[in-house]
mmCIF file of C-alpha atoms and ligand atoms in Angstrom:
data_model
loop_
_atom_site.group_PDB
_atom_site.id
_atom_site.type_symbol
_atom_site.label_atom_id
_atom_site.label_comp_id
_atom_site.label_asym_id
_atom_site.label_seq_id
_atom_site.Cartn_x
_atom_site.Cartn_y
_atom_site.Cartn_z
ATOM 1 C CA MET A 1 -20.461 7.408 4.622
ATOM 2 C CA ALA A 2 -17.494 5.120 4.079
ATOM 3 C CA ASP A 3 -17.273 4.136 7.695
ATOM 4 C CA PRO A 4 -17.903 0.382 8.025
ATOM 5 C CA LYS A 5 -20.029 1.069 11.093
ATOM 6 C CA GLU A 6 -22.327 3.202 8.969
ATOM 7 C CA THR A 7 -24.066 2.113 5.832
ATOM 8 C CA ASN A 8 -26.528 4.172 3.888
ATOM 9 C CA GLU A 9 -29.079 3.205 1.292
ATOM 10 C CA LYS A 10 -26.739 3.600 -1.614
ATOM 11 C CA TYR A 11 -23.510 2.049 -0.327
ATOM 12 C CA ASN A 12 -22.374 -0.685 1.945
ATOM 13 C CA VAL A 13 -18.862 -0.567 3.410
ATOM 14 C CA LYS A 14 -16.953 -3.690 4.395
ATOM 15 C CA ARG A 15 -13.582 -4.132 6.051
ATOM 16 C CA PHE A 16 -11.803 -7.458 5.916
ATOM 17 C CA ARG A 17 -8.387 -9.114 5.763
ATOM 18 C CA SER A 18 -6.688 -10.823 2.860
ATOM 19 C CA VAL A 19 -7.161 -14.595 2.851
ATOM 20 C CA GLY A 20 -5.960 -17.567 0.802
ATOM 21 C CA LYS A 21 -7.907 -19.788 -1.597
ATOM 22 C CA GLU A 22 -8.871 -22.289 1.093
ATOM 23 C CA ASN A 23 -10.874 -19.618 2.958
ATOM 24 C CA PRO A 24 -14.588 -19.070 2.156
ATOM 25 C CA ASP A 25 -13.936 -15.280 1.997
ATOM 26 C CA TYR A 26 -11.340 -15.702 -0.754
ATOM 27 C CA GLY A 27 -13.685 -14.387 -3.485
ATOM 28 C CA GLN A 28 -14.232 -11.152 -1.575
ATOM 29 C CA ALA A 29 -10.480 -10.515 -1.238
ATOM 30 C CA ARG A 30 -9.810 -11.484 -4.895
ATOM 31 C CA ASP A 31 -12.551 -9.167 -6.223
ATOM 32 C CA TRP A 32 -11.298 -6.336 -4.012
ATOM 33 C CA LEU A 33 -7.865 -6.687 -5.630
ATOM 34 C CA ARG A 34 -9.376 -6.772 -9.109
ATOM 35 C CA ALA A 35 -11.288 -3.579 -8.234
ATOM 36 C CA VAL A 36 -7.978 -1.865 -7.374
ATOM 37 C CA GLY A 37 -6.925 -2.737 -10.937
ATOM 38 C CA PHE A 38 -10.096 -1.125 -12.341
ATOM 39 C CA GLY A 39 -9.484 2.009 -10.227
ATOM 40 C CA PHE A 40 -5.972 2.458 -11.585
ATOM 41 C CA HIS A 41 -6.889 1.329 -15.109
ATOM 42 C CA ASP A 42 -4.282 -1.422 -14.803
ATOM 43 C CA GLU A 43 -4.100 -4.543 -16.920
ATOM 44 C CA GLN A 44 -6.046 -7.336 -15.290
ATOM 45 C CA ARG A 45 -3.785 -9.605 -13.253
ATOM 46 C CA SER A 46 -3.639 -13.366 -13.756
ATOM 47 C CA ASP A 47 -5.176 -15.647 -11.111
ATOM 48 C CA GLU A 48 -1.665 -16.758 -10.154
ATOM 49 C CA LEU A 49 -0.464 -13.191 -9.579
ATOM 50 C CA ILE A 50 -3.608 -12.369 -7.590
ATOM 51 C CA ASP A 51 -2.882 -15.296 -5.268
ATOM 52 C CA LYS A 52 0.719 -14.166 -4.828
ATOM 53 C CA ILE A 53 -0.377 -10.629 -3.996
ATOM 54 C CA LEU A 54 -3.018 -11.824 -1.532
ATOM 55 C CA ALA A 55 -0.340 -13.913 0.207
ATOM 56 C CA MET A 56 1.877 -10.810 0.513
ATOM 57 C CA TYR A 57 -1.088 -8.877 1.897
ATOM 58 C CA GLN A 58 -1.539 -11.583 4.504
ATOM 59 C CA ALA A 59 2.134 -11.223 5.479
ATOM 60 C CA ASP A 60 1.517 -7.472 5.877
ATOM 61 C CA ASN A 61 -1.694 -8.108 7.829
ATOM 62 C CA ARG A 62 -3.414 -5.530 5.663
ATOM 63 C CA GLU A 63 -6.929 -4.416 6.254
ATOM 64 C CA LEU A 64 -8.940 -4.002 3.064
ATOM 65 C CA THR A 65 -11.892 -1.624 2.881
ATOM 66 C CA GLY A 66 -14.377 -1.893 0.019
ATOM 67 C CA VAL A 67 -17.384 0.301 -0.777
ATOM 68 C CA TYR A 68 -20.172 -1.656 -2.491
ATOM 69 C CA VAL A 69 -23.288 -0.381 -4.231
ATOM 70 C CA ASN A 70 -26.548 -1.685 -2.822
ATOM 71 C CA GLU A 71 -28.700 -1.093 -5.857
ATOM 72 C CA GLU A 72 -29.013 -3.591 -8.707
ATOM 73 C CA PRO A 73 -26.449 -2.538 -11.357
ATOM 74 C CA PRO A 74 -27.635 -1.724 -14.874
ATOM 75 C CA LEU A 75 -27.410 -4.382 -17.563
ATOM 76 C CA HIS A 76 -23.781 -5.139 -18.617
ATOM 77 C CA ALA A 77 -22.336 -3.255 -15.623
ATOM 78 C CA LEU A 78 -19.778 -4.945 -13.389
ATOM 79 C CA ASN A 79 -21.027 -7.426 -10.848
ATOM 80 C CA PRO A 80 -21.816 -5.634 -7.525
ATOM 81 C CA GLY A 81 -19.382 -8.022 -5.800
ATOM 82 C CA PHE A 82 -16.647 -5.699 -7.083
ATOM 83 C CA PRO A 83 -16.352 -2.693 -4.787
ATOM 84 C CA VAL A 84 -16.655 0.728 -6.434
ATOM 85 C CA ALA A 85 -13.960 2.041 -4.093
ATOM 86 C CA THR A 86 -10.974 0.495 -2.324
ATOM 87 C CA PHE A 87 -8.747 1.570 0.541
ATOM 88 C CA GLY A 88 -5.977 -0.550 2.070
ATOM 89 C CA THR A 89 -4.170 -0.069 5.361
ATOM 90 C CA LEU A 90 -1.324 -1.689 7.243
ATOM 91 C CA GLU A 91 0.707 -0.934 10.326
ATOM 92 C CA ASN A 92 4.454 -0.452 10.264
ATOM 93 C CA LYS A 93 7.129 1.312 12.270
ATOM 94 C CA LEU A 94 8.658 4.677 11.402
ATOM 95 C CA ASN A 95 12.129 5.473 12.741
ATOM 96 C CA VAL A 96 11.721 8.926 14.319
ATOM 97 C CA GLY A 97 15.309 9.154 15.542
ATOM 98 C CA PHE A 98 16.925 8.825 18.975
ATOM 99 C CA GLY A 99 16.314 5.090 18.829
ATOM 100 C CA GLU A 100 12.549 5.548 18.829
ATOM 101 C CA GLU A 101 10.061 3.950 16.473
ATOM 102 C CA LEU A 102 6.517 5.154 15.979
ATOM 103 C CA ARG A 103 3.591 2.935 15.000
ATOM 104 C CA THR A 104 2.377 4.295 11.670
ATOM 105 C CA ARG A 105 -0.849 3.743 9.759
ATOM 106 C CA GLN A 106 0.138 3.187 6.141
ATOM 107 C CA ILE A 107 -2.476 3.816 3.491
ATOM 108 C CA THR A 108 -2.479 2.279 0.040
ATOM 109 C CA ALA A 109 -4.649 1.129 -2.887
ATOM 110 C CA VAL A 110 -6.859 4.227 -2.766
ATOM 111 C CA THR A 111 -9.242 4.024 -5.700
ATOM 112 C CA VAL A 112 -12.736 5.137 -6.620
ATOM 113 C CA ARG A 113 -14.128 3.730 -9.847
ATOM 114 C CA GLY A 114 -14.400 6.327 -12.646
ATOM 115 C CA THR A 115 -18.206 6.184 -12.617
ATOM 116 C CA HIS A 116 -18.395 7.045 -8.890
ATOM 117 C CA ARG A 117 -15.799 9.787 -8.560
ATOM 118 C CA ARG A 118 -16.274 13.268 -7.104
ATOM 119 C CA HIS A 119 -19.158 12.223 -4.864
ATOM 120 C CA GLY A 120 -17.170 12.300 -1.643
ATOM 121 C CA ILE A 121 -16.335 8.572 -1.439
ATOM 122 C CA LEU A 122 -12.610 9.140 -0.945
ATOM 123 C CA ARG A 123 -13.307 11.834 1.652
ATOM 124 C CA GLY A 124 -15.631 9.432 3.473
ATOM 125 C CA MET A 125 -13.092 6.577 3.465
ATOM 126 C CA MET A 126 -10.196 8.797 4.512
ATOM 127 C CA THR A 127 -12.106 10.563 7.282
ATOM 128 C CA ALA A 128 -13.351 7.266 8.729
ATOM 129 C CA ASP A 129 -9.930 5.663 8.496
ATOM 130 C CA LEU A 130 -7.982 8.505 10.089
ATOM 131 C CA ALA A 131 -10.543 8.670 12.925
ATOM 132 C CA ASP A 132 -10.121 4.924 13.401
ATOM 133 C CA ALA A 133 -6.319 5.285 13.409
ATOM 134 C CA LYS A 134 -6.555 8.036 16.010
ATOM 135 C CA ASP A 135 -8.818 5.873 18.182
ATOM 136 C CA GLY A 136 -6.273 3.079 17.792
ATOM 137 C CA GLY A 137 -3.550 5.325 19.257
ATOM 138 C CA PHE A 138 -1.728 6.162 16.036
ATOM 139 C CA ALA A 139 -0.040 9.562 15.866
ATOM 140 C CA MET A 140 1.125 9.141 12.280
ATOM 141 C CA ALA A 141 -0.366 8.144 8.944
ATOM 142 C CA ALA A 142 1.673 7.858 5.759
ATOM 143 C CA LEU A 143 1.180 7.166 2.078
ATOM 144 C CA THR A 144 2.946 7.533 -1.233
ATOM 145 C CA ALA A 145 0.800 9.547 -3.620
ATOM 146 C CA SER A 146 0.481 8.989 -7.342
ATOM 147 C CA GLU A 147 -1.240 12.364 -7.416
ATOM 148 C CA ALA A 148 0.205 14.567 -4.701
ATOM 149 C CA SER A 149 -2.361 17.367 -4.953
ATOM 150 C CA ILE A 150 -5.093 15.171 -3.444
ATOM 151 C CA TYR A 151 -3.808 14.640 0.073
ATOM 152 C CA GLY A 152 -2.924 18.024 1.586
ATOM 153 C CA ARG A 153 -6.599 18.574 2.430
ATOM 154 C CA PHE A 154 -6.492 15.511 4.678
ATOM 155 C CA GLY A 155 -3.437 16.699 6.602
ATOM 156 C CA PHE A 156 -0.678 14.950 4.652
ATOM 157 C CA GLY A 157 2.498 16.766 3.645
ATOM 158 C CA VAL A 158 5.762 16.125 1.867
ATOM 159 C CA ALA A 159 8.040 13.817 3.877
ATOM 160 C CA THR A 160 11.162 13.844 1.758
ATOM 161 C CA PHE A 161 12.769 15.229 -1.379
ATOM 162 C CA GLU A 162 14.790 13.445 -4.002
ATOM 163 C CA ARG A 163 18.247 14.752 -4.879
ATOM 164 C CA SER A 164 20.643 13.689 -7.608
ATOM 165 C CA ILE A 165 24.404 13.951 -7.280
ATOM 166 C CA LYS A 166 27.191 13.179 -9.704
ATOM 167 C CA VAL A 167 30.331 11.582 -8.297
ATOM 168 C CA ASP A 168 33.528 11.937 -10.279
ATOM 169 C CA THR A 169 35.305 8.640 -9.739
ATOM 170 C CA GLY A 170 38.523 9.842 -11.402
ATOM 171 C CA PRO A 171 41.969 9.663 -9.771
ATOM 172 C CA LYS A 172 41.001 12.083 -6.983
ATOM 173 C CA PHE A 173 38.187 9.790 -5.800
ATOM 174 C CA ARG A 174 39.243 7.726 -2.818
ATOM 175 C CA ILE A 175 37.354 5.827 -0.158
ATOM 176 C CA ARG A 176 38.696 6.951 3.193
ATOM 177 C CA HIS A 177 38.416 3.660 5.028
ATOM 178 C CA GLU A 178 39.717 0.159 4.550
ATOM 179 C CA PRO A 179 37.088 -1.818 2.691
ATOM 180 C CA VAL A 180 35.877 -4.955 4.409
ATOM 181 C CA GLY A 181 34.376 -8.010 2.748
ATOM 182 C CA ARG A 182 34.288 -8.572 -0.985
ATOM 183 C CA VAL A 183 31.904 -8.139 -3.872
ATOM 184 C CA GLU A 184 30.395 -11.210 -5.481
ATOM 185 C CA ILE A 185 27.464 -11.850 -7.789
ATOM 186 C CA ALA A 186 24.623 -13.790 -6.192
ATOM 187 C CA ASP A 187 21.466 -15.340 -7.545
ATOM 188 C CA PRO A 188 18.735 -12.683 -7.030
ATOM 189 C CA ARG A 189 16.624 -15.297 -5.212
ATOM 190 C CA VAL A 190 18.836 -14.962 -2.125
ATOM 191 C CA LEU A 191 17.405 -11.468 -1.742
ATOM 192 C CA LEU A 192 14.111 -12.911 -0.588
ATOM 193 C CA ASP A 193 15.757 -13.452 2.828
ATOM 194 C CA LEU A 194 18.820 -11.233 2.543
ATOM 195 C CA ALA A 195 17.097 -7.984 1.512
ATOM 196 C CA PRO A 196 15.012 -7.747 4.728
ATOM 197 C CA GLU A 197 18.167 -8.372 6.825
ATOM 198 C CA VAL A 198 20.061 -5.576 5.058
ATOM 199 C CA PHE A 199 17.040 -3.288 5.265
ATOM 200 C CA GLU A 200 16.673 -3.951 8.987
ATOM 201 C CA GLN A 201 20.193 -2.612 9.607
ATOM 202 C CA VAL A 202 19.641 0.463 7.433
ATOM 203 C CA HIS A 203 16.236 1.111 8.991
ATOM 204 C CA HIS A 204 17.589 1.216 12.530
ATOM 205 C CA ARG A 205 20.326 3.668 11.521
ATOM 206 C CA THR A 206 18.150 5.989 9.448
ATOM 207 C CA PRO A 207 15.683 8.455 10.959
ATOM 208 C CA GLY A 208 12.730 8.796 8.593
ATOM 209 C CA SER A 209 12.994 5.202 7.430
ATOM 210 C CA ILE A 210 9.731 3.295 7.426
ATOM 211 C CA VAL A 211 9.389 -0.502 7.492
ATOM 212 C CA ARG A 212 8.638 -1.933 4.088
ATOM 213 C CA GLN A 213 5.699 -3.923 2.875
ATOM 214 C CA ASP A 214 6.338 -7.581 2.081
ATOM 215 C CA SER A 215 6.137 -7.102 -1.703
ATOM 216 C CA TYR A 216 9.488 -5.279 -1.862
ATOM 217 C CA ARG A 217 11.589 -8.381 -1.185
ATOM 218 C CA HIS A 218 9.567 -10.319 -3.756
ATOM 219 C CA HIS A 219 10.220 -7.626 -6.381
ATOM 220 C CA VAL A 220 13.971 -7.406 -5.776
ATOM 221 C CA SER A 221 14.377 -11.177 -5.724
ATOM 222 C CA GLY A 222 12.571 -11.518 -9.048
ATOM 223 C CA ARG A 223 9.833 -13.664 -7.517
HETATM 224 C C1 COA B 1 -8.268 10.138 -6.469
HETATM 225 C C2 COA B 1 -9.610 9.461 -6.258
HETATM 226 C C3 COA B 1 -9.417 8.327 -5.231
HETATM 227 C C4 COA B 1 -10.591 10.502 -5.693
HETATM 228 O O1 COA B 1 -11.799 9.851 -5.282
HETATM 229 P P1 COA B 1 -13.200 10.645 -5.169
HETATM 230 O O2 COA B 1 -14.159 9.778 -4.425
HETATM 231 O O3 COA B 1 -13.593 11.112 -6.505
HETATM 232 O O4 COA B 1 -12.798 11.894 -4.264
HETATM 233 P P2 COA B 1 -13.805 12.794 -3.394
HETATM 234 O O5 COA B 1 -15.038 13.066 -4.205
HETATM 235 O O6 COA B 1 -14.003 12.200 -2.063
HETATM 236 O O7 COA B 1 -12.963 14.107 -3.300
HETATM 237 C C5 COA B 1 -12.241 14.430 -2.112
HETATM 238 C C6 COA B 1 -11.509 15.724 -2.348
HETATM 239 O O8 COA B 1 -10.400 15.498 -3.234
HETATM 240 C C7 COA B 1 -10.493 16.325 -4.396
HETATM 241 N N1 COA B 1 -10.030 15.523 -5.522
HETATM 242 C C8 COA B 1 -10.603 14.388 -5.993
HETATM 243 N N2 COA B 1 -9.862 13.900 -7.016
HETATM 244 C C9 COA B 1 -8.832 14.755 -7.191
HETATM 245 C C10 COA B 1 -7.729 14.808 -8.106
HETATM 246 N N3 COA B 1 -7.559 13.875 -9.040
HETATM 247 N N4 COA B 1 -6.861 15.815 -7.965
HETATM 248 C C11 COA B 1 -7.008 16.763 -7.032
HETATM 249 N N5 COA B 1 -8.037 16.782 -6.122
HETATM 250 C C12 COA B 1 -8.921 15.788 -6.223
HETATM 251 C C13 COA B 1 -11.958 16.692 -4.502
HETATM 252 O O9 COA B 1 -12.135 17.921 -5.168
HETATM 253 C C14 COA B 1 -12.370 16.789 -3.045
HETATM 254 O O10 COA B 1 -11.965 18.032 -2.491
HETATM 255 P P3 COA B 1 -12.768 18.774 -1.323
HETATM 256 O O11 COA B 1 -13.405 17.684 -0.481
HETATM 257 O O12 COA B 1 -11.697 19.499 -0.606
HETATM 258 O O13 COA B 1 -13.746 19.623 -2.026
HETATM 259 C C15 COA B 1 -10.170 8.884 -7.565
HETATM 260 O O14 COA B 1 -10.213 9.918 -8.519
HETATM 261 C C16 COA B 1 -9.340 7.746 -8.162
HETATM 262 O O15 COA B 1 -9.558 6.582 -7.806
HETATM 263 N N6 COA B 1 -8.380 8.041 -9.072
HETATM 264 C C17 COA B 1 -7.593 7.015 -9.723
HETATM 265 C C18 COA B 1 -6.707 6.279 -8.777
HETATM 266 C C19 COA B 1 -5.815 7.242 -8.006
HETATM 267 O O16 COA B 1 -5.246 8.156 -8.562
HETATM 268 N N7 COA B 1 -5.719 7.014 -6.697
HETATM 269 C C20 COA B 1 -4.925 7.821 -5.829
HETATM 270 C C21 COA B 1 -3.570 7.271 -5.767
HETATM 271 S S1 COA B 1 -2.493 8.347 -4.925
#
Protein backbone atom coordinates (compact mmCIF):
# COMPACT_ATOMS: atom_id res chain seq x y z
CA MET A 1 0.00 0.00 0.00
CA ALA A 2 2.69 2.51 0.90
CA ASP A 3 4.80 1.71 -2.10
CA PRO A 4 5.08 4.81 -4.31
CA LYS A 5 4.61 2.60 -7.36
CA GLU A 6 1.24 1.53 -6.02
CA THR A 7 -1.57 3.81 -5.05
CA ASN A 8 -4.99 2.71 -3.95
CA GLU A 9 -8.26 4.57 -3.74
CA LYS A 10 -7.72 5.76 -0.23
CA TYR A 11 -4.05 6.78 -0.22
CA ASN A 12 -1.50 8.23 -2.53
CA VAL A 13 2.20 7.72 -1.79
CA LYS A 14 4.86 10.17 -2.92
CA ARG A 15 8.63 10.05 -2.63
CA PHE A 16 10.68 13.19 -3.09
CA ARG A 17 13.83 14.99 -1.97
CA SER A 18 14.20 17.99 0.29
CA VAL A 19 14.45 21.28 -1.59
CA GLY A 20 15.02 24.95 -0.77
CA LYS A 21 12.59 27.87 -0.95
CA GLU A 22 13.50 28.74 -4.53
CA ASN A 23 12.21 25.36 -5.76
CA PRO A 24 8.54 24.95 -6.81
CA ASP A 25 8.35 21.74 -4.70
CA TYR A 26 9.33 23.60 -1.52
CA GLY A 27 5.76 23.53 -0.11
CA GLN A 28 5.64 19.74 -0.39
CA ALA A 29 8.91 19.32 1.55
CA ARG A 30 7.90 21.94 4.17
CA ASP A 31 4.49 20.29 4.79
CA TRP A 32 6.13 16.87 5.02
CA LEU A 33 8.36 18.21 7.81
CA ARG A 34 5.40 19.78 9.59
CA ALA A 35 3.62 16.41 9.37
CA VAL A 36 6.57 14.76 11.16
CA GLY A 37 5.91 17.28 13.96
CA PHE A 38 2.23 16.26 14.10
CA GLY A 39 3.22 12.56 14.21
CA PHE A 40 5.50 13.08 17.20
CA HIS A 41 3.21 15.64 18.85
CA ASP A 42 6.09 18.13 18.74
CA GLU A 43 5.77 21.88 19.04
CA GLN A 44 5.38 23.43 15.61
CA ARG A 45 8.71 24.66 14.25
CA SER A 46 9.26 28.22 13.05
CA ASP A 47 9.61 28.87 9.31
CA GLU A 48 13.29 29.69 9.89
CA LEU A 49 13.96 26.37 11.64
CA ILE A 50 12.08 24.47 8.93
CA ASP A 51 14.34 26.02 6.29
CA LYS A 52 17.44 25.11 8.29
CA ILE A 53 16.27 21.52 8.67
CA LEU A 54 15.41 21.21 4.97
CA ALA A 55 18.91 22.46 4.13
CA MET A 56 20.41 19.76 6.38
CA TYR A 57 18.19 17.17 4.70
CA GLN A 58 19.54 18.30 1.35
CA ALA A 59 23.10 17.83 2.65
CA ASP A 60 22.10 14.29 3.69
CA ASN A 61 20.40 13.68 0.33
CA ARG A 62 17.42 12.28 2.20
CA GLU A 63 14.49 10.74 0.46
CA LEU A 64 11.15 11.70 1.99
CA THR A 65 8.11 9.46 1.67
CA GLY A 66 4.65 10.83 2.42
CA VAL A 67 1.30 9.03 2.45
CA TYR A 68 -1.58 11.33 1.45
CA VAL A 69 -5.31 10.76 1.72
CA ASN A 70 -7.20 10.99 -1.55
CA GLU A 71 -10.62 11.72 -0.13
CA GLU A 72 -11.82 15.22 0.73
CA PRO A 73 -11.08 15.73 4.46
CA PRO A 74 -13.94 16.56 6.82
CA LEU A 75 -14.57 20.17 7.76
CA HIS A 76 -11.83 21.62 10.05
CA ALA A 77 -9.48 18.68 9.39
CA LEU A 78 -5.91 19.33 8.29
CA ASN A 79 -5.32 20.24 4.68
CA PRO A 80 -4.71 17.05 2.60
CA GLY A 81 -1.37 18.54 1.51
CA PHE A 82 -0.05 17.31 4.87
CA PRO A 83 0.78 13.62 4.63
CA VAL A 84 -0.88 11.35 7.20
CA ALA A 85 2.33 9.31 7.41
CA THR A 86 6.02 10.09 6.93
CA PHE A 87 9.12 7.99 6.41
CA GLY A 88 12.61 9.36 5.75
CA THR A 89 15.66 7.55 4.43
CA LEU A 90 19.30 8.33 3.77
CA GLU A 91 22.39 6.39 2.84
CA ASN A 92 25.49 6.29 5.00
CA LYS A 93 28.44 4.02 5.64
CA LEU A 94 28.74 1.58 8.54
CA ASN A 95 32.22 0.53 9.65
CA VAL A 96 32.02 -3.28 9.79
CA GLY A 97 35.65 -3.76 10.80
CA PHE A 98 38.75 -4.94 8.93
CA GLY A 99 38.82 -1.63 7.09
CA GLU A 100 35.50 -2.34 5.38
CA GLU A 101 32.52 -0.03 5.17
CA LEU A 102 29.02 -1.15 4.26
CA ARG A 103 26.43 1.03 2.53
CA THR A 104 23.55 1.29 4.99
CA ARG A 105 19.95 2.41 4.52
CA GLN A 106 19.16 4.66 7.47
CA ILE A 107 15.53 5.13 8.38
CA THR A 108 14.13 8.10 10.27
CA ALA A 109 11.06 10.30 10.83
CA VAL A 110 8.68 7.34 10.98
CA THR A 111 5.25 8.69 11.86
CA VAL A 112 1.61 7.86 11.26
CA ARG A 113 -0.89 10.49 12.33
CA GLY A 114 -2.93 9.49 15.41
CA THR A 115 -6.16 9.30 13.40
CA HIS A 116 -4.67 6.78 10.91
CA ARG A 117 -2.77 4.42 13.19
CA ARG A 118 -3.09 0.64 13.39
CA HIS A 119 -4.30 0.28 9.81
CA GLY A 120 -1.06 -1.13 8.46
CA ILE A 121 0.41 2.13 7.10
CA LEU A 122 3.75 1.70 8.87
CA ARG A 123 3.92 -1.94 7.77
CA GLY A 124 3.23 -0.86 4.19
CA MET A 125 5.91 1.86 4.23
CA MET A 126 8.51 -0.35 5.90
CA THR A 127 7.89 -3.35 3.65
CA ALA A 128 8.11 -1.22 0.50
CA ASP A 129 11.21 0.58 1.70
CA LEU A 130 13.15 -2.52 2.75
CA ALA A 131 12.29 -4.19 -0.58
CA ASP A 132 13.54 -1.08 -2.36
CA ALA A 133 16.75 -1.09 -0.28
CA LYS A 134 17.31 -4.75 -1.12
CA ASP A 135 16.80 -4.04 -4.83
CA GLY A 136 19.29 -1.19 -4.48
CA GLY A 137 21.93 -3.63 -3.20
CA PHE A 138 21.80 -2.72 0.48
CA ALA A 139 22.56 -5.50 2.96
CA MET A 140 21.91 -3.37 6.02
CA ALA A 141 19.20 -1.05 7.30
CA ALA A 142 19.46 0.85 10.58
CA LEU A 143 17.39 3.13 12.75
CA THR A 144 17.24 4.50 16.27
CA ALA A 145 13.90 3.66 17.83
CA SER A 146 11.93 5.86 20.19
CA GLU A 147 9.82 2.79 20.85
CA ALA A 148 11.98 -0.31 20.54
CA SER A 149 9.16 -2.86 20.65
CA ILE A 150 7.93 -1.85 17.18
CA TYR A 151 10.82 -2.92 14.99
CA GLY A 152 11.71 -6.53 15.80
CA ARG A 153 8.86 -7.70 13.55
CA PHE A 154 10.58 -6.05 10.60
CA GLY A 155 13.92 -7.74 11.24
CA PHE A 156 15.66 -5.07 13.32
CA GLY A 157 17.58 -5.95 16.47
CA VAL A 158 19.63 -4.29 19.16
CA ALA A 159 22.97 -3.02 17.81
CA THR A 160 24.62 -1.80 20.98
CA PHE A 161 24.24 -1.43 24.73
CA GLU A 162 25.03 1.53 26.92
CA ARG A 163 27.34 1.06 29.90
CA SER A 164 28.27 3.46 32.67
CA ILE A 165 31.61 3.38 34.45
CA LYS A 166 32.97 5.41 37.32
CA VAL A 167 36.63 6.41 37.17
CA ASP A 168 38.35 7.28 40.42
CA THR A 169 40.72 10.08 39.47
CA GLY A 170 42.47 10.05 42.86
CA PRO A 171 46.24 9.72 43.32
CA LYS A 172 46.33 6.22 41.82
CA PHE A 173 44.89 7.46 38.51
CA ARG A 174 47.60 7.97 35.93
CA ILE A 175 47.59 8.25 32.17
CA ARG A 176 50.16 5.81 30.85
CA HIS A 177 51.39 7.83 27.91
CA GLU A 178 52.89 11.24 27.39
CA PRO A 179 50.09 13.64 26.56
CA VAL A 180 50.43 15.51 23.30
CA GLY A 181 48.88 18.85 22.43
CA ARG A 182 47.11 21.08 24.91
CA VAL A 183 43.60 21.85 26.03
CA GLU A 184 42.07 25.19 25.11
CA ILE A 185 38.56 26.59 25.06
CA ALA A 186 37.23 27.33 21.58
CA ASP A 187 34.14 29.07 20.31
CA PRO A 188 31.58 26.27 19.71
CA ARG A 189 31.10 27.56 16.14
CA VAL A 190 34.43 26.00 15.12
CA LEU A 191 32.77 22.63 15.64
CA LEU A 192 30.75 23.10 12.48
CA ASP A 193 33.91 22.12 10.54
CA LEU A 194 36.01 20.54 13.28
CA ALA A 195 33.46 18.02 14.60
CA PRO A 196 33.17 16.15 11.26
CA GLU A 197 37.00 15.97 11.03
CA VAL A 198 37.28 14.48 14.53
CA PHE A 199 34.39 12.13 13.85
CA GLU A 200 35.98 10.95 10.61
CA GLN A 201 39.06 9.76 12.52
CA VAL A 202 37.00 8.02 15.20
CA HIS A 203 34.71 6.45 12.60
CA HIS A 204 37.56 4.82 10.71
CA ARG A 205 38.99 3.35 13.92
CA THR A 206 35.71 2.09 15.37
CA PRO A 207 33.89 -0.98 14.08
CA GLY A 208 30.15 -0.41 14.49
CA SER A 209 30.45 3.32 13.91
CA ILE A 210 27.99 4.74 11.42
CA VAL A 211 28.40 8.02 9.54
CA ARG A 212 26.37 10.81 11.05
CA GLN A 213 23.61 12.89 9.59
CA ASP A 214 24.43 16.54 8.90
CA SER A 215 22.35 17.86 11.81
CA TYR A 216 24.82 16.60 14.43
CA ARG A 217 27.50 19.19 13.63
CA HIS A 218 24.87 21.93 13.67
CA HIS A 219 23.69 20.83 17.12
CA VAL A 220 27.16 20.66 18.67
CA SER A 221 28.20 23.99 17.19
CA GLY A 222 25.11 25.69 18.59
CA ARG A 223 23.88 26.65 15.12
C1 LIG B 1 4.64 3.74 15.61
C2 LIG B 1 3.71 4.13 14.47
C3 LIG B 1 4.57 4.67 13.31
C4 LIG B 1 2.95 2.87 14.01
O1 LIG B 1 2.23 3.16 12.81
P1 LIG B 1 0.94 2.29 12.37
O2 LIG B 1 0.63 2.63 10.95
O3 LIG B 1 -0.12 2.47 13.36
O4 LIG B 1 1.50 0.80 12.45
P2 LIG B 1 0.90 -0.47 11.68
O5 LIG B 1 -0.60 -0.44 11.78
O6 LIG B 1 1.47 -0.59 10.34
O7 LIG B 1 1.43 -1.61 12.62
C5 LIG B 1 2.57 -2.39 12.24
C6 LIG B 1 2.85 -3.36 13.36
O8 LIG B 1 3.42 -2.66 14.48
C7 LIG B 1 2.63 -2.85 15.66
N1 LIG B 1 2.63 -1.58 16.37
C8 LIG B 1 2.11 -0.41 15.94
N2 LIG B 1 2.34 0.56 16.86
C9 LIG B 1 2.99 -0.03 17.88
C10 LIG B 1 3.48 0.43 19.15
N3 LIG B 1 3.34 1.71 19.51
N4 LIG B 1 4.12 -0.45 19.92
C11 LIG B 1 4.27 -1.73 19.57
N5 LIG B 1 3.83 -2.25 18.38
C12 LIG B 1 3.19 -1.40 17.57
C13 LIG B 1 1.26 -3.24 15.15
O9 LIG B 1 0.57 -4.03 16.10
C14 LIG B 1 1.59 -4.04 13.91
O10 LIG B 1 1.98 -5.36 14.25
P3 LIG B 1 1.73 -6.63 13.30
O11 LIG B 1 1.78 -6.11 11.87
O12 LIG B 1 2.86 -7.51 13.63
O13 LIG B 1 0.40 -7.12 13.70
C15 LIG B 1 2.70 5.21 14.91
O14 LIG B 1 2.02 4.74 16.05
C16 LIG B 1 3.32 6.55 15.27
O15 LIG B 1 3.51 7.40 14.39
N6 LIG B 1 3.66 6.79 16.56
C17 LIG B 1 4.20 8.07 17.00
C18 LIG B 1 5.55 8.34 16.42
C19 LIG B 1 6.51 7.21 16.72
O16 LIG B 1 6.57 6.71 17.82
N7 LIG B 1 7.27 6.81 15.70
C20 LIG B 1 8.22 5.75 15.81
C21 LIG B 1 9.51 6.32 16.21
S1 LIG B 1 10.65 5.06 16.60
